[in-house]
PDB file of C-alpha atoms in Angstrom:
ATOM      1  CA  MET Z  13     -28.400  37.729 -60.793  1.00 45.00           C
ATOM      2  CA  ALA Z  14     -30.024  35.459 -63.163  1.00 44.00           C
ATOM      3  CA  ARG Z  15     -28.018  32.149 -63.366  1.00 44.00           C
ATOM      4  CA  CYS Z  16     -26.058  31.403 -66.259  1.00 44.00           C
ATOM      5  CA  LEU Z  17     -27.563  28.505 -68.494  1.00 40.00           C
ATOM      6  CA  SER Z  18     -25.183  26.961 -71.094  1.00 40.00           C
ATOM      7  CA  THR Z  19     -26.964  24.401 -73.811  1.00 37.00           C
ATOM      8  CA  VAL Z  20     -25.583  23.232 -76.770  1.00 36.00           C
ATOM      9  CA  ALA Z  21     -27.718  25.180 -79.122  1.00 40.00           C
ATOM     10  CA  SER Z  22     -26.531  28.189 -78.054  1.00 41.00           C
ATOM     11  CA  ALA Z  23     -23.308  27.456 -77.182  1.00 42.00           C
ATOM     12  CA  ARG Z  24     -22.963  29.950 -74.545  1.00 44.00           C
ATOM     13  CA  ARG Z  25     -20.360  29.393 -71.531  1.00 48.00           C
ATOM     14  CA  CYS Z  26     -20.961  30.909 -68.049  1.00 46.00           C
ATOM     15  CA  PRO Z  27     -18.339  33.231 -66.292  1.00 50.00           C
ATOM     16  CA  PRO Z  28     -15.499  31.158 -64.938  1.00 49.00           C
ATOM     17  CA  GLU Z  29     -16.758  32.566 -61.122  1.00 50.00           C
ATOM     18  CA  GLU Z  30     -19.981  31.128 -61.641  1.00 49.00           C
ATOM     19  CA  GLU Z  31     -19.045  27.802 -63.015  1.00 48.00           C
ATOM     20  CA  GLU Z  32     -16.447  26.969 -59.720  1.00 50.00           C
ATOM     21  CA  GLN Z  33     -19.734  27.766 -57.329  1.00 55.00           C
ATOM     22  CA  PRO Z  34     -21.052  24.201 -57.371  1.00 52.00           C
ATOM     23  CA  MET Z  35     -17.851  22.822 -57.028  1.00 50.00           C
ATOM     24  CA  LYS Z  36     -16.828  25.109 -54.083  1.00 49.00           C
ATOM     25  CA  LYS Z  37     -20.108  23.863 -52.188  1.00 49.00           C
ATOM     26  CA  LYS Z  38     -19.122  20.532 -52.807  1.00 49.00           C
ATOM     27  CA  LEU Z  39     -15.837  20.842 -51.602  1.00 43.00           C
ATOM     28  CA  LEU Z  40     -17.281  22.952 -48.415  1.00 44.00           C
ATOM     29  CA  LEU Z  41     -19.906  19.941 -47.797  1.00 44.00           C
ATOM     30  CA  SER Z  42     -16.999  17.365 -48.063  1.00 49.00           C
ATOM     31  CA  ALA Z  43     -14.798  19.221 -45.402  1.00 45.00           C
ATOM     32  CA  VAL Z  44     -17.709  19.952 -42.987  1.00 41.00           C
ATOM     33  CA  MET Z  45     -18.742  16.136 -43.084  1.00 44.00           C
ATOM     34  CA  THR Z  46     -15.009  14.826 -42.848  1.00 46.00           C
ATOM     35  CA  SER Z  47     -14.680  17.111 -39.603  1.00 46.00           C
ATOM     36  CA  ALA Z  48     -17.844  15.942 -37.903  1.00 43.00           C
ATOM     37  CA  LEU Z  49     -16.720  12.283 -38.524  1.00 41.00           C
ATOM     38  CA  SER Z  50     -13.374  13.110 -36.913  1.00 46.00           C
ATOM     39  CA  LEU Z  51     -15.234  14.114 -34.003  1.00 41.00           C
ATOM     40  CA  VAL Z  52     -16.990  10.629 -33.426  1.00 45.00           C
ATOM     41  CA  GLY Z  53     -15.630   8.528 -30.774  1.00 48.00           C
ATOM     42  CA  CYS Z  54     -13.581  11.672 -29.693  1.00 49.00           C
ATOM     43  CA  GLY Z  55     -14.743  12.631 -26.022  1.00 52.00           C
ATOM     44  CA  GLU Z  56     -12.717  12.410 -22.459  1.00 57.00           C
ATOM     45  CA  SER Z  57     -10.845   9.098 -22.383  1.00 60.00           C
ATOM     46  CA  ASP Z  58     -12.256   6.339 -19.732  1.00 60.00           C
ATOM     47  CA  PRO Z  59     -10.945   7.026 -16.191  1.00 65.00           C
ATOM     48  CA  VAL Z  60      -7.733   4.799 -15.493  1.00 63.00           C
ATOM     49  CA  ASP Z  61      -8.440   2.458 -12.466  1.00 60.00           C
ATOM     50  CA  ASN Z  62      -5.665   2.822 -10.301  1.00 70.00           C
ATOM     51  CA  THR Z  63      -7.162   0.918  -7.389  1.00 81.00           C
ATOM     52  CA  PRO Z  64      -4.367  -1.583  -5.858  1.00 88.00           C
ATOM     53  CA  ASN Z  65      -4.782  -5.097  -6.406  1.00 95.00           C
ATOM     54  CA  LEU Z  66      -3.991  -6.515  -2.789  1.00 98.00           C
ATOM     55  CA  SER Z  67      -5.739 -10.444  -3.451  1.00 98.00           C
ATOM     56  CA  THR Z  68      -2.202 -11.480  -4.208  1.00 98.00           C
ATOM     57  CA  PRO Z  69       1.305 -11.647  -2.426  1.00 98.00           C
ATOM     58  CA  GLN Z  70       2.296 -10.301  -5.467  1.00 98.00           C
ATOM     59  CA  GLY Z  71       0.039  -7.569  -5.503  1.00 98.00           C
ATOM     60  CA  ILE Z  72       0.529  -6.201  -1.916  1.00 98.00           C
ATOM     61  CA  LEU Z  73       4.259  -6.152  -2.385  1.00 98.00           C
ATOM     62  CA  ALA Z  74       4.030  -4.076  -5.550  1.00 98.00           C
ATOM     63  CA  PHE Z  75       1.632  -1.494  -3.734  1.00 98.00           C
ATOM     64  CA  VAL Z  76       4.085  -1.094  -0.541  1.00 98.00           C
ATOM     65  CA  GLU Z  77       7.054  -1.230  -3.036  1.00 98.00           C
ATOM     66  CA  GLY Z  78       8.858   2.563  -2.551  1.00 98.00           C
ATOM     67  CA  LYS Z  79       6.361   3.269  -0.053  1.00 98.00           C
ATOM     68  CA  THR Z  80       7.379   4.242   3.654  1.00 98.00           C
ATOM     69  CA  LEU Z  81       5.614   2.907   6.757  1.00 99.00           C
ATOM     70  CA  THR Z  82       5.524   4.686   9.853  1.00 99.00           C
ATOM     71  CA  MET Z  83       4.498   3.622  13.338  1.00 99.00           C
ATOM     72  CA  THR Z  84       4.712   6.273  16.200  1.00 98.00           C
ATOM     73  CA  GLY Z  85       2.458   7.367  19.457  1.00 98.00           C
ATOM     74  CA  ALA Z  86      -0.900   5.302  19.728  1.00 98.00           C
ATOM     75  CA  ASN Z  87      -0.049   3.233  17.014  1.00 99.00           C
ATOM     76  CA  ILE Z  88       2.739   1.400  19.014  1.00 99.00           C
ATOM     77  CA  PRO Z  89       1.236  -1.393  20.992  1.00 99.00           C
ATOM     78  CA  SER Z  90       1.882  -2.447  24.383  1.00 98.00           C
ATOM     79  CA  HIS Z  91       3.632  -5.698  23.431  1.00 98.00           C
ATOM     80  CA  PRO Z  92       5.443  -5.512  20.129  1.00 98.00           C
ATOM     81  CA  ASN Z  93       6.608  -8.903  18.991  1.00 98.00           C
ATOM     82  CA  GLY Z  94       4.804 -10.422  22.004  1.00 97.00           C
ATOM     83  CA  PHE Z  95       7.068  -8.658  24.681  1.00 97.00           C
ATOM     84  CA  SER Z  96       5.607  -5.639  27.117  1.00 98.00           C
ATOM     85  CA  GLU Z  97       7.194  -2.545  26.052  1.00 99.00           C
ATOM     86  CA  ASP Z  98       7.717  -2.296  30.198  1.00 99.00           C
ATOM     87  CA  ILE Z  99      10.405  -4.951  30.383  1.00 98.00           C
ATOM     88  CA  ASN Z 100      13.651  -4.401  30.168  1.00 98.00           C
ATOM     89  CA  PHE Z 101      15.169  -7.199  27.651  1.00 96.00           C
ATOM     90  CA  GLY Z 102      18.345  -6.061  27.145  1.00 95.00           C
ATOM     91  CA  ALA Z 103      19.077  -5.479  23.672  1.00 91.00           C
ATOM     92  CA  SER Z 104      15.601  -7.307  22.752  1.00 94.00           C
ATOM     93  CA  SER Z 105      13.693  -4.620  24.865  1.00 97.00           C
ATOM     94  CA  GLN Z 106      10.477  -3.637  23.172  1.00 98.00           C
ATOM     95  CA  CYS Z 107       9.806   0.243  23.943  1.00 99.00           C
ATOM     96  CA  TYR Z 108       9.557   2.228  20.690  1.00 99.00           C
ATOM     97  CA  GLN Z 109       9.450   6.035  19.775  1.00 99.00           C
ATOM     98  CA  ARG Z 110       9.394   5.598  16.378  1.00 99.00           C
ATOM     99  CA  VAL Z 111       9.674   2.854  13.850  1.00 99.00           C
ATOM    100  CA  THR Z 112      10.083   3.278  10.153  1.00 99.00           C
ATOM    101  CA  MET Z 113      10.227   0.837   7.353  1.00 99.00           C
ATOM    102  CA  THR Z 114      10.842   1.406   3.881  1.00 98.00           C
ATOM    103  CA  VAL Z 115      10.408  -1.359   0.941  1.00 98.00           C
ATOM    104  CA  GLN Z 116      12.732  -1.613  -2.037  1.00 97.00           C
ATOM    105  CA  GLY Z 117      13.123  -4.415  -3.991  1.00 96.00           C
ATOM    106  CA  GLY Z 118      10.664  -6.020  -1.920  1.00 95.00           C
ATOM    107  CA  ASN Z 119      12.590  -6.135   1.205  1.00 96.00           C
ATOM    108  CA  PHE Z 120      11.822  -3.962   4.210  1.00 98.00           C
ATOM    109  CA  ARG Z 121      14.156  -1.761   6.048  1.00 98.00           C
ATOM    110  CA  VAL Z 122      13.236  -1.270   9.417  1.00 98.00           C
ATOM    111  CA  ASP Z 123      14.710   2.014  11.397  1.00 98.00           C
ATOM    112  CA  SER Z 124      13.701   2.238  14.725  1.00 98.00           C
ATOM    113  CA  ILE Z 125      14.210   4.509  17.570  1.00 98.00           C
ATOM    114  CA  PRO Z 126      13.896   2.901  21.041  1.00 98.00           C
ATOM    115  CA  GLY Z 127      12.466   4.603  23.928  1.00 98.00           C
ATOM    116  CA  THR Z 128      13.634   4.299  27.261  1.00 98.00           C
ATOM    117  CA  ILE Z 129      12.195   1.755  30.331  1.00 98.00           C
ATOM    118  CA  GLU Z 130      12.357   4.091  33.429  1.00 98.00           C
ATOM    119  CA  GLY Z 131      12.906   2.268  36.605  1.00 98.00           C
ATOM    120  CA  ALA Z 132      14.225  -1.008  35.212  1.00 97.00           C
ATOM    121  CA  PRO Z 133      17.927  -0.321  34.920  1.00 96.00           C
ATOM    122  CA  ASN Z 134      18.892  -4.173  34.946  1.00 96.00           C
ATOM    123  CA  ALA Z 135      17.584  -6.952  32.081  1.00 96.00           C
ATOM    124  CA  GLY Z 136      14.361  -8.770  33.591  1.00 95.00           C
ATOM    125  CA  MET Z 137      13.412  -5.780  35.587  1.00 98.00           C
ATOM    126  CA  SER Z 138      10.025  -3.999  35.273  1.00 98.00           C
ATOM    127  CA  GLY Z 139       9.590  -0.281  34.857  1.00 98.00           C
ATOM    128  CA  THR Z 140       8.004   2.247  32.484  1.00 99.00           C
ATOM    129  CA  CYS Z 141       8.325   2.601  28.757  1.00 99.00           C
ATOM    130  CA  ASN Z 142       9.135   6.642  28.037  1.00 98.00           C
ATOM    131  CA  PRO Z 143       9.232   6.822  24.229  1.00 98.00           C
ATOM    132  CA  GLU Z 144      10.079  10.622  24.934  1.00 97.00           C
ATOM    133  CA  LEU Z 145      13.896   9.559  25.711  1.00 98.00           C
ATOM    134  CA  PRO Z 146      15.219   8.217  22.776  1.00 98.00           C
ATOM    135  CA  GLN Z 147      17.835   5.886  22.657  1.00 96.00           C
ATOM    136  CA  ASN Z 148      20.436   5.184  19.649  1.00 96.00           C
ATOM    137  CA  ALA Z 149      18.323   4.161  16.499  1.00 97.00           C
ATOM    138  CA  LEU Z 150      18.560   0.879  15.245  1.00 97.00           C
ATOM    139  CA  SER Z 151      18.689  -0.531  11.865  1.00 98.00           C
ATOM    140  CA  PHE Z 152      18.091  -3.955  10.051  1.00 96.00           C
ATOM    141  CA  THR Z 153      17.011  -5.260   6.500  1.00 98.00           C
ATOM    142  CA  SER Z 154      15.000  -8.056   5.783  1.00 98.00           C
ATOM    143  CA  THR Z 155      16.605 -10.750   3.488  1.00 98.00           C
ATOM    144  CA  VAL Z 156      13.217 -12.681   2.487  1.00 98.00           C
ATOM    145  CA  VAL Z 157       9.659 -11.481   3.103  1.00 98.00           C
ATOM    146  CA  SER Z 158       6.905 -13.969   2.584  1.00 98.00           C
ATOM    147  CA  ILE Z 159       3.244 -13.471   2.243  1.00 99.00           C
ATOM    148  CA  GLU Z 160       0.449 -16.210   2.117  1.00 98.00           C
ATOM    149  CA  ASN Z 161      -3.128 -16.935   2.341  1.00 98.00           C
ATOM    150  CA  VAL Z 162      -4.640 -13.629   1.293  1.00 99.00           C
ATOM    151  CA  GLN Z 163      -7.981 -13.047   2.204  1.00 98.00           C
ATOM    152  CA  GLY Z 164     -10.238 -10.909   0.202  1.00 97.00           C
ATOM    153  CA  ASP Z 165      -8.573  -7.836  -0.756  1.00 97.00           C
ATOM    154  CA  GLY Z 166      -5.675  -7.756   1.466  1.00 98.00           C
ATOM    155  CA  GLU Z 167      -8.391  -7.853   4.675  1.00 98.00           C
ATOM    156  CA  CYS Z 168      -5.893 -10.596   6.167  1.00 99.00           C
ATOM    157  CA  PHE Z 169      -2.714 -12.374   4.926  1.00 99.00           C
ATOM    158  CA  ASP Z 170      -0.096 -14.334   6.435  1.00 99.00           C
ATOM    159  CA  VAL Z 171       3.586 -12.736   6.742  1.00 99.00           C
ATOM    160  CA  ALA Z 172       7.160 -13.773   7.787  1.00 99.00           C
ATOM    161  CA  PHE Z 173       9.903 -11.266   7.555  1.00 98.00           C
ATOM    162  CA  THR Z 174      13.415 -12.646   7.512  1.00 98.00           C
ATOM    163  CA  TYR Z 175      16.070 -10.637   9.259  1.00 98.00           C
ATOM    164  CA  PRO Z 176      19.652 -11.355  10.100  1.00 97.00           C
ATOM    165  CA  GLY Z 177      19.499 -13.818  13.502  1.00 95.00           C
ATOM    166  CA  PHE Z 178      15.992 -13.424  14.084  1.00 96.00           C
ATOM    167  CA  ARG Z 179      12.457 -14.079  12.415  1.00 98.00           C
ATOM    168  CA  GLN Z 180       9.022 -12.466  12.594  1.00 98.00           C
ATOM    169  CA  VAL Z 181       5.726 -14.292  12.044  1.00 99.00           C
ATOM    170  CA  GLY Z 182       2.161 -13.343  12.237  1.00 99.00           C
ATOM    171  CA  ARG Z 183      -0.786 -11.899  10.318  1.00 99.00           C
ATOM    172  CA  GLY Z 184      -1.196  -8.229   8.444  1.00 99.00           C
ATOM    173  CA  ALA Z 185      -4.590  -6.426   7.212  1.00 99.00           C
ATOM    174  CA  PHE Z 186      -4.919  -3.224   5.094  1.00 99.00           C
ATOM    175  CA  SER Z 187      -7.421  -0.434   6.122  1.00 98.00           C
ATOM    176  CA  ALA Z 188     -10.036   0.106   3.862  1.00 96.00           C
ATOM    177  CA  ASP Z 189      -8.714   2.852   2.572  1.00 96.00           C
ATOM    178  CA  ARG Z 190      -5.488   1.584   2.140  1.00 97.00           C
ATOM    179  CA  ARG Z 191      -3.779   4.164   3.929  1.00 98.00           C
ATOM    180  CA  THR Z 192      -2.660   2.080   7.001  1.00 99.00           C
ATOM    181  CA  LEU Z 193      -1.344  -1.388   7.420  1.00 99.00           C
ATOM    182  CA  ASP Z 194      -1.569  -3.596  10.735  1.00 99.00           C
ATOM    183  CA  LEU Z 195       0.996  -6.058  11.438  1.00 99.00           C
ATOM    184  CA  GLU Z 196       0.493  -8.393  14.451  1.00 99.00           C
ATOM    185  CA  LEU Z 197       3.779 -10.134  14.665  1.00 99.00           C
ATOM    186  CA  PHE Z 198       5.644 -12.335  17.291  1.00 98.00           C
ATOM    187  CA  PHE Z 199       9.066 -13.815  17.102  1.00 97.00           C
ATOM    188  CA  GLU Z 200       9.241 -17.163  15.240  1.00 97.00           C
ATOM    189  CA  GLY Z 201       8.457 -19.914  17.986  1.00 96.00           C
ATOM    190  CA  GLY Z 202       7.061 -17.328  20.224  1.00 96.00           C
ATOM    191  CA  ALA Z 203       3.174 -18.021  19.721  1.00 98.00           C
ATOM    192  CA  THR Z 204       0.761 -19.975  17.831  1.00 98.00           C
ATOM    193  CA  GLY Z 205      -2.914 -18.947  16.512  1.00 98.00           C
ATOM    194  CA  ALA Z 206      -1.315 -16.065  14.776  1.00 98.00           C
ATOM    195  CA  ASN Z 207      -2.689 -16.516  11.508  1.00 99.00           C
ATOM    196  CA  CYS Z 208      -5.678 -15.701   9.179  1.00 99.00           C
ATOM    197  CA  ALA Z 209      -6.958 -19.542   9.592  1.00 98.00           C
ATOM    198  CA  ALA Z 210      -7.452 -18.755  13.542  1.00 98.00           C
ATOM    199  CA  GLY Z 211      -8.581 -15.481  12.714  1.00 98.00           C
ATOM    200  CA  GLY Z 212      -8.155 -11.508  11.827  1.00 98.00           C
ATOM    201  CA  VAL Z 213      -5.599  -9.263  13.033  1.00 99.00           C
ATOM    202  CA  GLY Z 214      -5.840  -8.837  16.566  1.00 98.00           C
ATOM    203  CA  SER Z 215      -8.022 -11.815  17.217  1.00 98.00           C
ATOM    204  CA  ALA Z 216      -8.222 -13.493  20.671  1.00 97.00           C
ATOM    205  CA  THR Z 217      -6.559 -16.518  18.803  1.00 98.00           C
ATOM    206  CA  VAL Z 218      -3.054 -16.201  20.018  1.00 99.00           C
ATOM    207  CA  ASN Z 219      -1.310 -18.420  22.336  1.00 98.00           C
ATOM    208  CA  GLN Z 220       2.034 -17.329  23.775  1.00 97.00           C
ATOM    209  CA  VAL Z 221       5.023 -19.998  23.871  1.00 96.00           C
ATOM    210  CA  ILE Z 222       7.576 -18.889  26.674  1.00 91.00           C
ATOM    211  CA  GLY Z 223       9.742 -21.681  28.059  1.00 90.00           C
ATOM    212  CA  GLY Z 224       7.832 -24.423  26.314  1.00 90.00           C
ATOM    213  CA  GLU Z 225       4.704 -23.555  27.826  1.00 95.00           C
ATOM    214  CA  SER Z 226       1.615 -21.986  26.114  1.00 96.00           C
ATOM    215  CA  ARG Z 227      -0.659 -19.687  27.526  1.00 97.00           C
ATOM    216  CA  PRO Z 228      -3.226 -17.301  26.291  1.00 98.00           C
ATOM    217  CA  PHE Z 229      -1.760 -13.886  25.333  1.00 98.00           C
ATOM    218  CA  ASP Z 230      -3.729 -11.011  26.895  1.00 95.00           C
ATOM    219  CA  GLY Z 231      -1.401  -8.287  25.823  1.00 97.00           C
ATOM    220  CA  LYS Z 232      -1.817  -6.338  22.302  1.00 98.00           C
ATOM    221  CA  ALA Z 233       0.730  -6.916  19.641  1.00 99.00           C
ATOM    222  CA  VAL Z 234      -0.824  -4.920  16.541  1.00 99.00           C
ATOM    223  CA  GLN Z 235       1.494  -2.800  15.336  1.00 99.00           C
ATOM    224  CA  ARG Z 236      -0.274   0.017  13.009  1.00 99.00           C
ATOM    225  CA  TYR Z 237       1.617   1.834  10.335  1.00 99.00           C
ATOM    226  CA  THR Z 238       1.169   4.727   8.287  1.00 99.00           C
ATOM    227  CA  ILE Z 239       1.700   4.070   4.428  1.00 98.00           C
ATOM    228  CA  GLY Z 240       3.117   7.437   2.770  1.00 95.00           C
ATOM    229  CA  GLY Z 241       4.409   7.478  -0.757  1.00 80.00           C
TER     230      GLY Z 241
END
């Protein structure tokens, strides 16, 4: 179909549908341009970095907040808090079947199930820890938790837990995958050299203090906790 030409001389007008075509094309082009521009910069958003910051005391406490830490089986050391699991220390005996710590408000609630020390009916006697014979559960909650001298991204840090009636001090470390926490703890005043300045968790830097005498600690006191949500 021939295009309609409108001139002043002819005064001929185009049919309305032909006059509207250029305007329709302009509107269509404008819409396409607008849609294209609206897509600029629209793509997948940058991934959120959820890697915990374990380089500060605040970051460590924030990471464990609301989590449950569990120690069972081979993760229970032979000398929790520096004392043999095979010796009857009465209420302070260190034979365990399971220890669970839950963290709320920056404090640690400890629920432990003691095992039975067989062959040692009286305090001071040595026997054999049997974790498969559980005793009545024990529970206590920390009043103060202090973390200092953090090295790297939680590779080592000094820690102290204050509970009603006793205090634990030592050093801790997270595994590279953040799935476990190692705590090498001793009762306050019971050891020296159990800090990160002396060496990493489990290093042979600890001297045990018993009755005012200091001697090299040859046991294993590293408690390993599995970190759960």
